[in-house]
Amino acid sequence: MGEDAGRDFECQKIMDGKVNSGNGSEKVVPPCCLKARASAPELEAKCHSTVVSGWFSESQSTSDKAGKKVYFNNPMWPGEAHSLKVESILFKEKSDYQEVLVFESSTCGKVLVLDGILQLTEKDECAYQEMIAHLPLCSIPSPKTVLVVGGGDGGVLREISRHSSVEHIDICEIDKMVIDVSKKFFPELAIGFEDPRVNLHVGDAIEFLRHVPKGKYDAIIVDSSDPVGPAQELVEKPFFETIAQALRPGGVLCNMAESMWLHTHLIEDMISVCRETFKGSVHYAWTSVPTYPSGVIGFLLCSTEGPHVDFFNPINPIEKLDGAYHHKRELRFYNSEMHRAAFVLPSFLKREVRLLRDSAAPEQGTHIS
Amino acid sequence: MGEDAGRDFECQKIMDGKVNSGNGSEKVVPPCCLKARASAPELEAKCHSTVVSGWFSESQSTSDKAGKKVYFNNPMWPGEAHSLKVESILFKEKSDYQEVLVFESSTCGKVLVLDGILQLTEKDECAYQEMIAHLPLCSIPSPKTVLVVGGGDGGVLREISRHSSVEHIDICEIDKMVIDVSKKFFPELAIGFEDPRVNLHVGDAIEFLRHVPKGKYDAIIVDSSDPVGPAQELVEKPFFETIAQALRPGGVLCNMAESMWLHTHLIEDMISVCRETFKGSVHYAWTSVPTYPSGVIGFLLCSTEGPHVDFFNPINPIEKLDGAYHHKRELRFYNSEMHRAAFVLPSFLKREVRLLRDSAAPEQGTHIS
């Protein structure tokens, strides 16, 4: 690849809002990046004045019978919006940390929204929850102790509980309202809390981790909301250092890691911090989640120094775990092939994110027989 | 997998709008499927009355300077919409076949819209064009003669021209206005027409194929718009039969094949028709295209009877073709790993589309070393 390949890359420049300063080292937080700017989510959520927001401006008229259609406008980045028709608003309250909204959509089932950002829909939560849980847990043999940071809806717990080797699951969620709301409106996710191996800690994850014995966990899954509001600290270096300390040698972290189509600068930053912190391996994976911005979401998979973890090839394949496929409800998205495919990256991502160039799954080697 | 696994599959039921009749054989064209219903695209494109459509209702006030924000509302399916902010409308005219709209968006570059359906944006066209061209061409050794059906924007031609083995490219596009508009507004795509190997035929593809000698092509790529309006015939059996006749033994077809999150019934129908018609192999692949409905698009890869085609493992890898990577512009999305990964299917798709169960890439076998 030529040195100036990136210069011709209009596609990516448009995405990242970069100004080409000619020295090849520009690093501007792109204007498109709502998440990076992390400001006034309420304001952003109704930034499209032509879209009636079912939540903010028109919650009183939420029924079709009233003859008025109401939409929830999920802000993706300025200039683009994804709208869902609201059938009825089921819950809307301010917790100590954020605004919590649940509505019934006309085509995606029930929807959970925190501070104006869509968190999950019943239609496609399977893709996110299954991938964020099984990518790490299927990459190590017989995981026993697992920590979930965030994940108050319970969906990740539901997925972890498919692993019969797991003996102890801690979950640290800061906002009790999210848990309560999930138990009321999302029973298929909150079922995760019913597993007797689950220990719920309501509180701040940073504080929680301070009291965790070194090397306690085999796996930690960070299912946080975007780095806006309560989750802001969860993308900073001290947090990752605390995580690394809480993992056993050769333990694994799976962290939500933004969209490759929108936030290559954030991805590069996260990888950079994690490479400094985790001395095992650090890799990027992605999957399709239609209702998330740009229709994809990424994951950062990291392992601490110790026994080598080959994230690309699940050593603990879900298909071989007794009863895992149908535990509570059948797997809808994840399988071992999807696991491997999640690490395969498009050319632009390897070009844009320097740190992914040498570490990505090699060009040759995958052979589907 | 249990016999009744599909019954519990709320996720998919919501998507497909199926009513469970209890006999397991229900087959209702889902109410969510705008494309299947193929009616009044203009009407659908402004069906969200709360979204001001830059195209239909407000084309006279398209500038921010006028103090009014204008959005193009891309209809996905009732209850959901994807909106792009319109900076300026560059072209808007009715051809003999459809409405052709080009606008400058604020974050996705220029956008082409036909009959109210978004066809491409400069931001993410790379993913679609590269995959639809190289999935078939990298699956056979030294392709020489290629036909493109549709593809009037020229993007697929740009990709085909990376293959130096190709000697002759026919393209049959029904709507000359699409070609002219692309030459004016999308030079990075229309550059495909400048290749001296390209022979342009403006006209009906069915008619064109009637005069093609049997077995003429090594590969045919159908880059049609959705089966609404001029492209309606292009998903029916007689069309596929004509295609199969025009291919040499062991020749390949790549056909746009909808979203796995939205249109499993259409996918099943297309596979069923193609299995009857193509006696080699028939497989489904998919990729991420953020501005398409649900953020993904699928492809149907078919081969005629003759030398076996292993679509899963490119026999003609792009990385080994002299100059292919940088021809005209660098590859942004496709690589051989992405090729293999495109055939890996989520569990729900294999469950829902019966015909994909036995033919999909096997659970084990992909090994990234």
XYZ file of C-alpha atoms in Angstrom:
738
model
C 0.000 0.000 0.000
C 1.430 3.389 -0.947
C 2.324 5.947 1.702
C -0.282 8.324 0.375
C -3.085 5.802 0.013
C -4.930 7.492 2.830
C -4.864 10.814 1.026
C -7.018 9.563 -1.809
C -9.418 8.047 0.602
C -12.339 10.427 0.205
C -14.701 7.826 1.620
C -12.931 7.829 4.954
C -12.240 11.530 4.957
C -15.919 12.247 4.605
C -16.576 9.897 7.470
C -13.988 11.354 9.744
C -14.297 14.994 8.827
C -10.533 15.245 8.598
C -8.867 18.218 7.015
C -5.835 17.139 5.078
C -3.054 19.247 6.461
C -0.599 17.587 4.129
C 1.666 16.224 6.827
C -0.273 12.985 7.130
C -0.520 13.284 10.895
C -3.697 15.286 11.343
C -5.835 14.146 14.260
C -8.945 16.221 14.604
C -11.870 15.035 16.660
C -14.352 14.874 13.816
C -17.350 17.182 13.883
C -19.493 14.164 13.057
C -18.674 12.508 16.312
C -21.497 13.201 18.710
C -20.124 10.631 21.079
C -16.669 12.121 21.269
C -18.072 15.530 21.992
C -20.170 14.021 24.740
C -22.357 17.016 25.252
C -26.009 17.642 26.055
C -27.522 14.406 24.810
C -31.053 15.699 25.208
C -30.373 18.542 22.888
C -28.804 16.285 20.290
C -31.637 13.835 20.453
C -34.054 16.361 19.097
C -31.590 18.132 16.854
C -33.611 17.374 13.780
C -36.326 19.929 14.050
C -38.284 18.349 11.242
C -38.642 15.100 13.126
C -41.212 15.031 15.865
C -39.589 13.324 18.784
C -41.992 11.077 20.589
C -39.956 11.487 23.676
C -38.988 15.052 24.109
C -41.563 17.171 22.395
C -44.668 15.145 21.958
C -44.923 12.483 24.600
C -48.483 13.479 25.338
C -49.729 12.376 21.921
C -48.335 8.924 21.543
C -51.208 7.057 20.022
C -52.120 6.527 16.410
C -55.725 6.698 17.472
C -55.242 10.350 18.242
C -54.543 10.681 14.539
C -50.984 11.824 15.040
C -47.904 9.776 14.252
C -45.034 10.051 16.675
C -41.432 9.136 16.018
C -38.438 8.569 18.178
C -35.477 10.187 16.532
C -32.243 8.398 17.324
C -29.424 10.850 16.646
C -26.544 9.188 14.869
C -24.419 12.100 13.902
C -25.338 15.528 12.559
C -26.876 15.223 9.133
C -28.210 11.737 9.646
C -30.987 10.247 11.734
C -32.672 6.949 12.257
C -36.305 7.178 13.266
C -38.573 4.558 14.757
C -42.297 4.924 14.868
C -43.550 4.995 18.448
C -46.662 2.936 19.155
C -46.778 3.823 22.810
C -44.453 5.134 25.457
C -44.223 2.602 28.254
C -41.862 4.335 30.650
C -40.118 7.666 30.877
C -38.328 8.850 33.984
C -35.143 10.536 35.104
C -32.954 8.359 37.303
C -30.089 9.724 39.389
C -27.863 9.254 36.353
C -29.806 9.548 33.133
C -33.127 9.703 31.383
C -34.635 6.254 30.954
C -37.182 5.721 28.188
C -38.964 2.576 27.055
C -41.350 2.581 24.134
C -43.134 0.052 21.998
C -42.080 0.577 18.407
C -44.182 -0.515 15.490
C -41.613 -2.852 13.926
C -38.686 -3.405 16.320
C -40.532 -4.501 19.439
C -39.802 -2.691 22.686
C -36.952 -0.200 22.705
C -34.716 1.002 25.559
C -33.255 4.506 25.328
C -30.823 6.126 27.786
C -30.160 9.857 27.586
C -31.550 9.954 24.083
C -29.321 7.160 22.770
C -30.934 3.920 21.641
C -29.532 1.043 23.718
C -31.415 -1.944 22.421
C -34.472 -3.117 20.549
C -36.086 -6.519 20.949
C -35.593 -7.052 17.246
C -31.822 -7.053 17.128
C -30.499 -7.208 20.704
C -29.574 -10.840 20.016
C -26.656 -9.808 17.800
C -25.108 -7.457 20.347
C -25.626 -9.511 23.511
C -24.526 -12.810 22.032
C -21.398 -11.406 20.422
C -20.214 -9.337 23.412
C -20.600 -12.348 25.718
C -19.392 -15.271 23.630
C -16.475 -13.613 21.843
C -14.546 -13.496 25.150
C -16.018 -16.561 26.885
C -15.471 -18.898 23.940
C -11.868 -17.688 23.624
C -10.697 -19.196 26.923
C -11.074 -22.732 28.253
C -13.683 -23.207 31.002
C -14.285 -19.648 32.225
C -15.280 -19.720 35.909
C -15.493 -16.159 37.248
C -16.921 -13.360 35.155
C -17.568 -9.665 35.791
C -20.034 -7.576 33.820
C -19.651 -3.795 33.980
C -22.907 -2.104 33.065
C -25.288 -4.489 31.324
C -28.168 -3.618 33.644
C -30.723 -4.909 31.154
C -29.541 -8.449 31.928
C -29.036 -9.570 28.329
C -25.332 -10.245 28.743
C -26.066 -12.259 31.911
C -28.546 -14.358 29.923
C -25.767 -15.162 27.474
C -23.073 -15.839 30.088
C -25.382 -18.300 31.799
C -25.159 -20.597 28.746
C -21.641 -21.457 29.935
C -21.979 -24.225 32.492
C -18.300 -23.895 33.460
C -19.053 -20.478 34.971
C -19.394 -20.605 38.761
C -19.598 -16.949 39.719
C -20.912 -13.885 37.868
C -20.570 -10.394 39.322
C -22.421 -7.544 37.680
C -21.805 -3.917 38.585
C -24.461 -1.576 37.210
C -24.597 2.016 38.392
C -28.260 2.694 37.648
C -30.823 0.604 39.514
C -33.596 2.069 37.391
C -32.216 0.329 34.310
C -32.439 -3.023 36.102
C -35.954 -2.386 37.370
C -37.148 -1.212 33.988
C -35.654 -4.256 32.292
C -37.324 -6.606 34.776
C -40.646 -4.949 33.999
C -40.455 -4.479 30.231
C -37.748 -6.793 28.919
C -38.301 -10.157 30.606
C -36.337 -11.943 27.861
C -33.266 -9.971 28.889
C -33.856 -9.620 32.622
C -34.134 -13.402 32.842
C -30.351 -13.203 33.093
C -30.682 -11.959 36.680
C -32.504 -15.139 37.708
C -29.382 -17.269 37.419
C -28.244 -18.179 40.967
C -24.618 -17.629 39.964
C -25.317 -13.906 39.491
C -24.295 -11.411 42.205
C -25.681 -7.955 41.615
C -23.764 -4.895 42.784
C -25.496 -1.591 42.235
C -22.841 1.082 42.167
C -19.887 2.646 40.454
C -17.683 0.153 38.614
C -14.458 2.044 39.283
C -15.189 1.973 43.010
C -16.205 -1.702 42.828
C -13.019 -2.684 41.037
C -10.934 -0.942 43.696
C -11.974 -3.648 46.168
C -11.599 -6.610 43.851
C -8.697 -8.963 44.688
C -5.990 -8.943 42.030
C -6.486 -11.547 39.330
C -10.000 -12.506 40.443
C -11.706 -12.817 37.064
C -11.269 -15.020 34.028
C -13.270 -12.604 31.911
C -14.645 -9.066 32.181
C -17.315 -7.757 29.829
C -17.839 -4.009 29.648
C -21.357 -3.442 28.359
C -21.441 0.272 28.984
C -23.465 2.933 27.273
C -21.605 5.408 25.080
C -18.901 7.474 26.770
C -21.409 10.193 27.566
C -22.802 10.755 31.042
C -22.273 7.975 33.605
C -20.038 5.879 31.341
C -17.541 8.616 30.557
C -14.758 7.256 32.768
C -15.032 3.828 31.222
C -12.936 4.659 28.173
C -10.007 6.158 30.026
C -6.658 4.570 30.816
C -7.022 4.257 34.610
C -10.169 2.234 34.071
C -8.453 -0.192 31.719
C -5.568 -0.537 34.179
C -7.986 -1.457 36.949
C -9.622 -3.997 34.641
C -6.263 -5.543 33.764
C -5.429 -5.855 37.471
C -8.702 -7.617 38.183
C -8.053 -10.229 35.492
C -6.015 -13.381 36.068
C -2.957 -13.922 33.835
C -4.349 -14.802 30.396
C -7.743 -13.392 31.384
C -9.842 -11.551 28.810
C -11.693 -8.271 28.427
C -14.435 -7.580 25.888
C -15.321 -3.919 25.607
C -17.897 -2.232 23.371
C -15.843 -0.331 20.800
C -17.907 1.905 18.523
C -18.546 1.762 14.776
C -15.806 1.269 12.216
C -17.768 3.426 9.760
C -17.994 6.387 12.119
C -15.369 6.458 14.789
C -12.017 5.210 13.562
C -10.268 7.859 15.695
C -11.942 6.551 18.875
C -11.117 2.993 17.890
C -7.488 3.913 17.355
C -7.366 5.678 20.732
C -8.900 2.731 22.555
C -6.567 0.245 20.906
C -3.610 2.431 21.721
C -4.546 2.634 25.415
C -5.298 -1.084 25.583
C -2.041 -2.096 23.892
C -0.203 -0.178 26.602
C -2.258 -1.798 29.335
C -2.856 -5.369 28.204
C 0.300 -7.273 27.522
C -1.345 -10.296 25.908
C -3.210 -9.559 22.703
C -5.563 -6.747 21.647
C -7.903 -7.206 18.687
C -10.895 -5.531 17.101
C -14.056 -7.361 16.078
C -17.371 -6.088 14.696
C -20.856 -7.240 13.922
C -24.141 -6.152 12.355
C -26.713 -4.507 14.653
C -29.243 -2.726 12.397
C -30.583 -0.203 14.910
C -27.160 1.056 16.002
C -25.593 4.006 14.165
C -24.293 2.845 10.767
C -25.697 -0.624 11.437
C -22.583 -2.062 13.055
C -20.933 -2.191 16.465
C -17.357 -3.054 17.375
C -15.730 -4.900 20.246
C -12.244 -4.673 21.667
C -10.880 -8.027 22.800
C -7.869 -7.877 25.106
C -5.955 -10.434 27.137
C -3.500 -9.989 29.978
C -0.005 -11.448 30.078
C -0.096 -15.159 30.726
C -1.343 -18.174 28.790
C -1.786 -17.084 25.156
C -5.327 -16.309 24.047
C -6.099 -16.890 20.345
C -9.213 -14.760 19.955
C -9.544 -15.631 16.269
C -10.284 -19.295 16.870
C -12.613 -20.144 19.765
C -10.913 -22.761 21.950
C -14.189 -23.209 23.803
C -16.701 -23.463 20.943
C -20.321 -22.873 21.896
C -21.502 -25.751 19.707
C -19.624 -28.185 21.966
C -20.991 -26.850 25.266
C -23.750 -29.081 26.599
C -27.100 -27.348 26.389
C -25.590 -23.939 25.647
C -27.354 -23.525 22.324
C -30.818 -23.714 23.829
C -30.254 -22.495 27.403
C -33.192 -20.186 28.330
C -33.682 -19.355 24.668
C -31.916 -20.510 21.504
C -28.886 -18.682 20.136
C -30.088 -16.408 17.360
C -26.950 -14.822 16.002
C -23.652 -16.157 17.375
C -21.927 -19.303 16.207
C -18.267 -20.256 15.912
C -18.114 -19.175 12.282
C -19.533 -15.749 13.144
C -16.924 -15.561 15.911
C -14.073 -16.009 13.441
C -15.643 -13.743 10.825
C -16.055 -10.922 13.362
C -12.289 -10.339 13.328
C -12.085 -9.923 9.571
C -11.731 -6.220 8.786
C -12.444 -4.186 5.657
C -9.432 -2.673 3.924
C -10.252 0.916 4.901
C -10.227 0.066 8.594
C -6.821 -1.567 8.436
C -5.565 1.449 6.521
C -7.093 4.091 8.791
C -6.326 2.471 12.102
C -2.587 2.017 11.940
C -2.574 -0.264 14.960
C -4.847 -2.772 13.247
C -2.620 -3.258 10.238
C -0.237 -5.801 11.666
C -2.591 -7.358 14.185
C -5.638 -8.045 12.066
C -6.510 -11.512 10.931
C -4.051 -12.307 8.135
C -5.192 -11.969 4.520
C -4.715 -15.646 3.883
C -5.445 -18.478 6.203
C -9.197 -18.668 6.655
C -10.276 -21.696 4.758
C -13.891 -22.711 4.680
C -13.793 -26.312 3.603
C -32.189 -27.566 16.810
C -35.698 -28.425 17.955
C -38.604 -28.577 15.543
C -40.253 -25.646 17.234
C -37.192 -23.448 17.506
C -38.700 -21.081 14.966
C -41.789 -20.638 17.079
C -39.907 -19.030 19.940
C -38.095 -16.798 17.586
C -39.840 -13.524 18.391
C -36.946 -11.589 16.934
C -37.538 -12.997 13.494
C -41.300 -12.959 13.779
C -41.249 -9.279 14.485
C -39.069 -8.797 11.457
C -41.170 -10.864 9.135
C -44.601 -10.015 10.408
C -45.543 -13.660 10.235
C -48.651 -14.949 11.887
C -48.020 -18.327 13.386
C -50.719 -20.504 11.980
C -49.446 -23.442 13.949
C -48.729 -25.655 10.969
C -45.233 -24.300 10.526
C -45.800 -23.599 6.872
C -47.130 -20.057 6.936
C -45.822 -17.898 4.124
C -47.277 -14.436 4.233
C -45.678 -11.590 2.334
C -44.847 -9.490 5.371
C -46.527 -6.118 5.767
C -43.101 -4.685 6.512
C -41.879 -5.422 3.060
C -42.165 -2.299 0.984
C -40.089 -3.901 -1.695
C -42.234 -6.965 -2.045
C -45.351 -4.895 -2.346
C -43.678 -2.839 -5.030
C -46.224 -0.085 -5.048
C -46.179 3.677 -5.477
C -42.622 4.395 -4.439
C -43.207 8.132 -4.449
C -45.955 7.789 -1.928
C -43.880 5.547 0.314
C -40.917 7.838 0.175
C -42.810 10.556 1.926
C -44.914 8.280 4.083
C -43.530 9.785 7.245
C -45.533 12.923 7.414
C -43.442 14.272 10.238
C -40.299 14.230 8.139
C -39.902 17.010 5.662
C -38.749 15.396 2.467
C -36.188 17.466 0.670
C -37.199 15.839 -2.523
C -40.923 15.651 -2.766
C -42.334 18.402 -0.698
C -39.698 21.009 -0.266
C -37.310 20.978 -3.146
C -37.682 24.703 -3.556
C -36.074 25.450 -0.206
C -32.970 23.349 -0.223
C -30.421 25.661 1.269
C -29.422 26.093 4.863
C -28.926 29.744 4.118
C -32.658 30.061 3.714
C -32.799 29.106 7.380
C -34.663 25.901 6.772
C -33.243 22.428 7.186
C -34.254 19.898 4.593
C -34.037 16.145 4.903
C -34.250 13.296 2.481
C -36.267 10.549 4.034
C -35.233 7.106 2.843
C -38.149 4.774 3.508
C -36.979 1.463 4.895
C -40.158 -0.155 5.980
C -43.197 1.275 7.718
C -42.312 2.378 11.208
C -38.675 3.076 10.471
C -36.840 5.705 8.471
C -33.327 6.782 7.761
C -32.916 10.474 7.077
C -30.022 12.345 5.532
C -29.672 16.077 5.747
C -29.757 17.650 2.305
C -27.185 20.370 1.663
C -28.311 21.001 -1.871
C -30.268 19.232 -4.543
C -28.053 18.791 -7.586
C -30.388 17.051 -9.994
C -34.008 15.991 -10.055
C -35.743 14.777 -13.165
C -38.111 12.102 -14.380
C -36.572 9.761 -16.928
C -38.628 7.426 -19.102
C -38.386 4.867 -16.313
C -38.049 6.497 -12.926
C -37.398 9.616 -10.911
C -33.707 10.385 -10.680
C -32.474 12.494 -7.787
C -28.964 13.529 -6.822
C -28.272 15.571 -3.724
C -25.291 16.639 -1.711
C -25.727 15.368 1.829
C -23.993 16.932 4.776
C -22.100 13.819 5.896
C -22.338 11.091 3.257
C -21.151 13.000 0.206
C -23.311 12.932 -2.906
C -26.309 10.623 -2.919
C -28.140 8.940 -5.816
C -31.834 8.157 -5.375
C -34.083 6.327 -7.852
C -37.843 6.373 -7.358
C -37.386 7.419 -3.766
C -35.005 4.575 -2.897
C -31.435 5.434 -1.952
C -29.066 3.706 -4.388
C -25.666 4.860 -3.235
C -23.771 7.442 -1.243
C -20.158 8.411 -1.844
C -19.450 7.462 1.740
C -20.178 3.770 1.559
C -20.568 2.797 -2.106
C -17.153 1.127 -1.832
C -18.565 -1.728 0.228
C -21.361 -2.562 -2.198
C -19.489 -2.132 -5.500
C -16.372 -3.977 -4.426
C -18.240 -6.916 -2.955
C -20.738 -7.387 -5.813
C -17.890 -7.352 -8.353
C -15.115 -9.299 -6.657
C -17.168 -12.007 -4.966
C -17.920 -13.548 -8.381
C -14.770 -12.521 -10.283
C -12.370 -13.792 -7.621
C -14.232 -17.113 -7.479
C -13.244 -18.217 -10.992
C -9.822 -18.383 -12.619
C -9.054 -15.660 -15.187
C -12.507 -14.283 -16.002
C -12.530 -12.972 -19.594
C -16.065 -11.948 -20.567
C -18.350 -10.232 -18.101
C -21.882 -8.835 -18.340
C -23.289 -6.213 -15.984
C -27.072 -5.855 -15.822
C -28.024 -2.436 -14.490
C -25.079 -0.748 -12.799
C -25.525 2.459 -14.800
C -23.573 4.457 -12.246
C -20.405 2.716 -13.433
C -19.132 1.665 -10.013
C -19.249 -2.045 -10.776
C -17.375 -1.402 -14.058
C -14.691 0.427 -12.081
C -14.247 -2.679 -9.952
C -14.331 -5.182 -12.817
C -11.587 -3.225 -14.554
C -9.164 -4.190 -11.772
C -9.113 -7.658 -13.315
C -6.531 -7.613 -16.083
C -7.661 -11.037 -17.318
C -10.965 -9.522 -18.428
C -11.077 -8.843 -22.176
C -14.674 -7.841 -22.769
C -17.259 -6.165 -20.537
C -20.864 -5.703 -21.667
C -23.145 -3.511 -19.628
C -26.876 -3.327 -20.232
C -28.532 -0.429 -18.434
C -32.109 0.498 -19.254
C -31.998 4.126 -18.166
C -29.585 6.423 -20.003
C -30.316 9.214 -17.554
C -28.646 7.223 -14.760
C -25.466 6.978 -16.834
C -25.495 10.664 -17.752
C -26.146 11.717 -14.182
C -23.334 9.533 -12.910
C -20.898 10.953 -15.465
C -21.809 14.431 -14.276
C -22.004 13.966 -10.507
C -20.174 10.750 -9.645
C -16.910 10.810 -11.585
C -15.339 8.298 -9.189
C -17.958 5.779 -10.263
C -18.478 6.784 -13.891
C -14.742 6.373 -14.449
C -15.691 2.730 -14.969
C -17.116 3.642 -18.396
C -13.734 4.899 -19.566
C -12.236 1.426 -19.716
C -11.856 0.497 -23.429
C -13.027 -3.046 -22.666
C -16.493 -1.707 -21.783
C -19.333 -1.967 -24.321
C -22.397 -0.013 -23.315
C -25.857 -1.185 -24.324
C -28.710 1.080 -23.349
C -31.832 -1.016 -23.219
C -33.825 -3.765 -21.621
C -31.660 -6.574 -20.202
C -34.203 -9.293 -20.946
C -34.279 -8.236 -24.594
C -30.474 -7.951 -24.689
C -30.008 -11.424 -23.251
C -32.328 -12.880 -25.881
C -29.684 -12.138 -28.509
C -26.673 -13.299 -26.519
C -25.023 -16.495 -27.803
C -25.365 -19.409 -25.391
C -22.506 -19.668 -22.909
C -20.962 -16.311 -23.820
C -20.069 -15.034 -20.363
C -17.756 -16.189 -17.607
C -19.570 -13.969 -15.110
C -22.771 -11.934 -14.932
C -23.343 -9.310 -12.267
C -26.883 -8.082 -11.684
C -26.645 -4.673 -10.074
C -30.306 -3.822 -10.323
C -32.370 -1.513 -8.219
C -34.980 -3.068 -5.967
C -37.661 -5.144 -7.658
C -39.886 -2.116 -8.004
C -40.392 -0.266 -11.273
C -38.000 -1.075 -14.111
C -36.235 -3.882 -12.244
C -39.334 -5.890 -11.415
C -38.740 -8.644 -13.960
C -35.224 -9.179 -12.718
C -36.208 -11.369 -9.786
C -38.385 -13.778 -11.731
C -37.565 -17.262 -12.905
C -37.490 -16.616 -16.675
C -34.841 -13.964 -16.088
C -32.622 -16.329 -14.126
C -33.070 -18.975 -16.832
C -31.899 -16.519 -19.470
C -28.910 -15.629 -17.300
C -28.001 -19.287 -16.848
C -28.142 -19.801 -20.620
C -25.829 -16.864 -21.232
C -23.197 -18.269 -18.862
C -20.565 -20.799 -19.885
C -20.469 -24.093 -17.975
C -19.074 -23.250 -14.533
C -19.849 -19.574 -15.101
C -21.033 -17.432 -12.208
C -23.841 -15.024 -11.364
C -23.783 -12.466 -8.563
C -27.160 -10.939 -7.853
C -28.127 -8.320 -5.287
C -30.196 -10.213 -2.711
C -31.779 -7.993 -0.067
C -31.220 -7.754 3.687
C -31.079 -10.780 5.968
C -32.619 -8.681 8.766
C -35.649 -7.656 6.714
C -36.447 -9.960 3.861
C -35.783 -13.594 4.694
C -38.875 -14.595 2.703
C -37.525 -12.893 -0.451
C -34.126 -14.474 0.126
C -35.714 -17.896 0.450
C -37.726 -17.348 -2.741
C -34.682 -16.230 -4.710
C -32.591 -19.146 -3.495
C -35.379 -21.543 -4.340
C -35.683 -20.217 -7.896
C -31.911 -20.178 -8.359
C -31.442 -23.714 -7.040
C -33.890 -24.885 -9.707
C -32.109 -22.913 -12.397
C -28.416 -23.113 -11.564
C -27.123 -26.638 -11.326
C -23.713 -25.765 -9.888
C -23.831 -24.121 -6.482
C -26.030 -21.399 -4.991
C -24.890 -19.479 -1.894
C -25.802 -16.392 0.076
C -23.302 -13.755 1.168
C -23.782 -10.409 2.925
C -21.916 -7.294 3.861
C -22.211 -4.032 5.770
C -23.492 -0.978 3.854
C -24.549 1.619 6.462
C -26.951 3.644 4.314
C -28.938 0.643 3.084
C -31.987 -0.491 5.063
C -30.848 -2.302 8.215
C -27.227 -1.550 7.340
C -26.565 -4.708 5.352
C -27.044 -6.024 1.823
C -26.956 -9.573 0.559
C -25.706 -11.240 -2.602
C -26.734 -14.463 -4.277
C -23.807 -16.321 -5.823
C -24.727 -19.002 -8.340
C -22.774 -21.162 -10.742
C -23.909 -23.200 -13.711
C -23.200 -26.871 -14.236
C -19.587 -27.442 -15.215
C -16.253 -26.981 -13.486
C -16.945 -26.708 -9.757
C -16.916 -23.203 -8.288
C -15.910 -22.913 -4.618
C -17.353 -19.490 -3.778
C -16.138 -19.706 -0.173
C -12.444 -19.620 -1.061
C -11.382 -17.227 -3.834
C -9.345 -19.180 -6.376
C -8.392 -15.875 -8.010
C -7.425 -13.749 -4.977
C -7.352 -10.003 -5.594
C -4.134 -9.630 -3.600
C -2.314 -11.703 -6.207
C -3.592 -9.789 -9.255
C -0.980 -7.385 -10.557
C -1.996 -3.786 -9.920
C -5.568 -4.698 -8.976
C -5.361 -3.224 -5.509
C -4.604 0.281 -6.730
C -6.195 0.314 -10.210
C -7.936 3.705 -10.670
C -8.368 3.980 -6.925
C -7.353 1.733 -4.043
C -9.615 -1.018 -2.757
C -11.391 0.309 0.308
C -13.456 -2.580 1.537
C -12.921 -5.910 -0.199
C -10.089 -8.311 0.529
C -9.868 -12.101 0.431
C -10.665 -12.400 4.125
C -13.796 -10.275 3.706
C -14.720 -12.520 0.778
C -14.643 -15.625 2.971
C -16.341 -13.918 5.898
C -19.222 -12.737 3.689
C -20.537 -16.302 3.471
C -20.672 -16.792 7.224
C -24.300 -16.525 8.332
C -25.894 -15.731 11.687
C -27.842 -18.534 13.313
C -31.256 -16.961 12.748
C -30.730 -16.803 9.001
C -29.797 -20.462 8.750
C -32.842 -21.287 10.842
C -35.288 -19.084 8.944
C -34.117 -19.839 5.441
C -34.414 -23.581 5.270
C -32.424 -23.727 2.039
C -29.394 -22.153 3.686
C -29.125 -24.710 6.442
C -27.221 -27.385 4.604
C -25.443 -25.146 2.136
C -24.017 -22.499 4.417
C -20.361 -22.411 5.290
C -19.874 -25.255 7.774
C -19.692 -24.452 11.487
C -16.133 -25.648 11.721
C -13.402 -25.249 9.201
C -12.521 -21.588 9.015
C -9.199 -21.312 10.711
C -7.461 -17.983 10.956
C -3.878 -18.905 11.642
